[in-house]
Every structure is written in structure tokens, then in C-alpha cells.
Amino acid sequence: MIKFKYLVGILVIATALNSCKSNKEKRAEVVTNNYIRFIDSVTTNGTIDALTNWNAIQKCYEQKSNELNLQIDMLEDNTIFDEKINAATSKYETFRNLIVEKKLKPEAGSF
């Protein structure tokens, strides 16, 4: 009977630890998907909209990126999210470089 109680106790603890892990992974997946959707939204709206609202876009990107990094750092194995995050970040960096280049063109002509 005592062995049975220990076995049940161990199973309860293992289940609790496993559910915490899955909650962290679920939260990281939600934050990752929000990050990717944000980047897709920014890059598909076009450069004219981005040029006029660039400071707000950059600030929102930094917030989403920080939130994502916090959630991913809590995971033991974050490799399942790396490919999606890296692809989205690369897409954003390319778009950001395009916007910065377009912002600098008119300024370069004014000298």
C-alpha cells in the first residue's frame, strides 16, 4: 500500500511538471505566431504606409521581439521555433533595410 501511494505521488508530480512544460510551449507558440503575423502584416501593407508610420512599427517590433525572446528563453528546447523565427526576422530585416534606404534617398537629394 505504501508503494502504491509513492507511485501515485510520483505520477501526480510528473503530470504536474509535464503540464507546466506544455503550457510554456503553448505560450511560446502563441507569441511566435503573433510575431510572425505582425511581420507579415507590416511587410504586406507596403512601403508608403511603413514610411509614414516607421517609428511606431519599429517600437512595436521591438516589443514583440522582446516578448518573444522572454518566452523562448523559458524553454529547454527552442529549436522547434528557431526556423520560423529566423525566417520572419530575416524578412523584417530585409524590409527594414528597404525602408531605411527609401527614407535616406529624399534626404540625400536635399543637400
mmCIF file of C-alpha atoms in Angstrom:
data_model
loop_
_atom_site.group_PDB
_atom_site.id
_atom_site.type_symbol
_atom_site.label_atom_id
_atom_site.label_comp_id
_atom_site.label_asym_id
_atom_site.label_seq_id
_atom_site.Cartn_x
_atom_site.Cartn_y
_atom_site.Cartn_z
ATOM 1 C CA MET A 1 0.000 0.000 0.000
ATOM 2 C CA ILE A 2 2.843 2.391 0.819
ATOM 3 C CA LYS A 3 4.493 1.644 -2.536
ATOM 4 C CA PHE A 4 1.198 2.405 -4.240
ATOM 5 C CA LYS A 5 0.981 5.814 -2.514
ATOM 6 C CA TYR A 6 4.536 6.629 -3.564
ATOM 7 C CA LEU A 7 3.787 5.579 -7.115
ATOM 8 C CA VAL A 8 0.643 7.732 -7.228
ATOM 9 C CA GLY A 9 2.568 10.664 -5.739
ATOM 10 C CA ILE A 10 5.311 10.350 -8.338
ATOM 11 C CA LEU A 11 2.741 10.154 -11.137
ATOM 12 C CA VAL A 12 0.980 13.289 -9.864
ATOM 13 C CA ILE A 13 4.264 15.207 -9.695
ATOM 14 C CA ALA A 14 5.313 14.017 -13.155
ATOM 15 C CA THR A 15 1.954 15.036 -14.603
ATOM 16 C CA ALA A 16 2.166 18.474 -12.993
ATOM 17 C CA LEU A 17 5.674 19.051 -14.333
ATOM 18 C CA ASN A 18 4.661 17.878 -17.789
ATOM 19 C CA SER A 19 1.640 20.189 -17.885
ATOM 20 C CA CYS A 20 3.803 23.179 -16.915
ATOM 21 C CA LYS A 21 6.165 22.366 -19.735
ATOM 22 C CA SER A 22 3.380 22.124 -22.262
ATOM 23 C CA ASN A 23 1.911 25.446 -21.060
ATOM 24 C CA LYS A 24 5.264 27.134 -21.641
ATOM 25 C CA GLU A 25 5.473 25.625 -25.105
ATOM 26 C CA LYS A 26 1.907 26.673 -25.903
ATOM 27 C CA ARG A 27 2.606 30.224 -24.749
ATOM 28 C CA ALA A 28 5.821 30.328 -26.782
ATOM 29 C CA GLU A 29 3.917 29.085 -29.833
ATOM 30 C CA VAL A 30 1.262 31.796 -29.433
ATOM 31 C CA VAL A 31 3.895 34.523 -29.040
ATOM 32 C CA THR A 32 5.836 33.167 -32.029
ATOM 33 C CA ASN A 33 2.719 33.162 -34.197
ATOM 34 C CA ASN A 34 1.895 36.735 -33.104
ATOM 35 C CA TYR A 35 5.432 37.809 -34.010
ATOM 36 C CA ILE A 36 5.201 36.192 -37.444
ATOM 37 C CA ARG A 37 1.745 37.664 -38.112
ATOM 38 C CA PHE A 38 2.989 41.126 -37.143
ATOM 39 C CA ILE A 39 5.924 40.895 -39.549
ATOM 40 C CA ASP A 40 3.697 39.580 -42.336
ATOM 41 C CA SER A 41 1.265 42.416 -41.714
ATOM 42 C CA VAL A 42 3.976 45.075 -41.791
ATOM 43 C CA THR A 43 5.642 43.754 -44.918
ATOM 44 C CA THR A 44 2.410 43.283 -46.887
ATOM 45 C CA ASN A 45 0.983 46.749 -46.124
ATOM 46 C CA GLY A 46 3.552 48.329 -48.401
ATOM 47 C CA THR A 47 6.365 50.795 -48.131
ATOM 48 C CA ILE A 48 4.299 54.002 -48.286
ATOM 49 C CA ASP A 49 2.374 53.085 -45.146
ATOM 50 C CA ALA A 50 5.571 51.902 -43.483
ATOM 51 C CA LEU A 51 7.413 55.117 -44.329
ATOM 52 C CA THR A 52 4.772 57.260 -42.644
ATOM 53 C CA ASN A 53 4.472 55.046 -39.549
ATOM 54 C CA TRP A 54 8.005 53.712 -39.258
ATOM 55 C CA ASN A 55 8.691 54.823 -35.674
ATOM 56 C CA ALA A 56 5.531 53.119 -34.400
ATOM 57 C CA ILE A 57 6.302 49.991 -36.420
ATOM 58 C CA GLN A 58 9.853 49.815 -35.072
ATOM 59 C CA LYS A 59 8.663 50.296 -31.486
ATOM 60 C CA CYS A 60 6.023 47.575 -31.861
ATOM 61 C CA TYR A 61 8.596 45.260 -33.440
ATOM 62 C CA GLU A 62 10.949 45.741 -30.502
ATOM 63 C CA GLN A 63 8.152 44.970 -28.030
ATOM 64 C CA LYS A 64 7.124 41.817 -29.893
ATOM 65 C CA SER A 65 10.738 40.740 -30.258
ATOM 66 C CA ASN A 66 11.418 41.220 -26.540
ATOM 67 C CA GLU A 67 8.277 39.298 -25.590
ATOM 68 C CA LEU A 68 9.259 36.508 -27.963
ATOM 69 C CA ASN A 69 12.783 36.303 -26.561
ATOM 70 C CA LEU A 70 11.457 36.093 -22.999
ATOM 71 C CA GLN A 71 9.117 33.228 -23.874
ATOM 72 C CA ILE A 72 11.683 31.334 -25.934
ATOM 73 C CA ASP A 73 14.319 31.661 -23.204
ATOM 74 C CA MET A 74 11.986 29.844 -20.794
ATOM 75 C CA LEU A 75 12.026 26.735 -22.973
ATOM 76 C CA GLU A 76 14.574 23.979 -22.624
ATOM 77 C CA ASP A 77 14.454 23.144 -26.336
ATOM 78 C CA ASN A 78 13.665 26.091 -28.562
ATOM 79 C CA THR A 79 14.873 24.571 -31.818
ATOM 80 C CA ILE A 80 11.307 23.877 -32.953
ATOM 81 C CA PHE A 81 10.672 27.628 -33.115
ATOM 82 C CA ASP A 82 14.059 28.722 -34.483
ATOM 83 C CA GLU A 83 13.317 28.155 -38.168
ATOM 84 C CA LYS A 84 10.061 30.141 -38.120
ATOM 85 C CA ILE A 85 11.556 32.951 -36.042
ATOM 86 C CA ASN A 86 14.694 33.229 -38.172
ATOM 87 C CA ALA A 87 12.693 33.332 -41.410
ATOM 88 C CA ALA A 88 10.384 36.057 -40.071
ATOM 89 C CA THR A 89 13.276 38.080 -38.651
ATOM 90 C CA SER A 90 15.128 37.883 -41.948
ATOM 91 C CA LYS A 91 12.006 39.066 -43.767
ATOM 92 C CA TYR A 92 11.678 42.012 -41.367
ATOM 93 C CA GLU A 93 15.368 42.934 -41.635
ATOM 94 C CA THR A 94 15.140 42.986 -45.435
ATOM 95 C CA PHE A 95 12.031 45.154 -45.288
ATOM 96 C CA ARG A 96 13.602 47.460 -42.697
ATOM 97 C CA ASN A 97 16.663 47.946 -44.889
ATOM 98 C CA LEU A 98 14.389 48.845 -47.810
ATOM 99 C CA ILE A 99 12.523 51.405 -45.693
ATOM 100 C CA VAL A 100 15.727 52.948 -44.332
ATOM 101 C CA GLU A 101 17.083 53.194 -47.870
ATOM 102 C CA LYS A 102 13.906 54.924 -49.085
ATOM 103 C CA LYS A 103 13.952 57.303 -46.117
ATOM 104 C CA LEU A 104 17.548 58.259 -46.863
ATOM 105 C CA LYS A 105 17.030 58.865 -50.609
ATOM 106 C CA PRO A 106 14.959 62.060 -50.257
ATOM 107 C CA GLU A 107 17.293 63.339 -47.542
ATOM 108 C CA ALA A 108 20.351 62.741 -49.740
ATOM 109 C CA GLY A 109 18.784 64.786 -52.551
ATOM 110 C CA SER A 110 18.100 67.777 -50.305
ATOM 111 C CA PHE A 111 21.780 68.579 -49.735
#
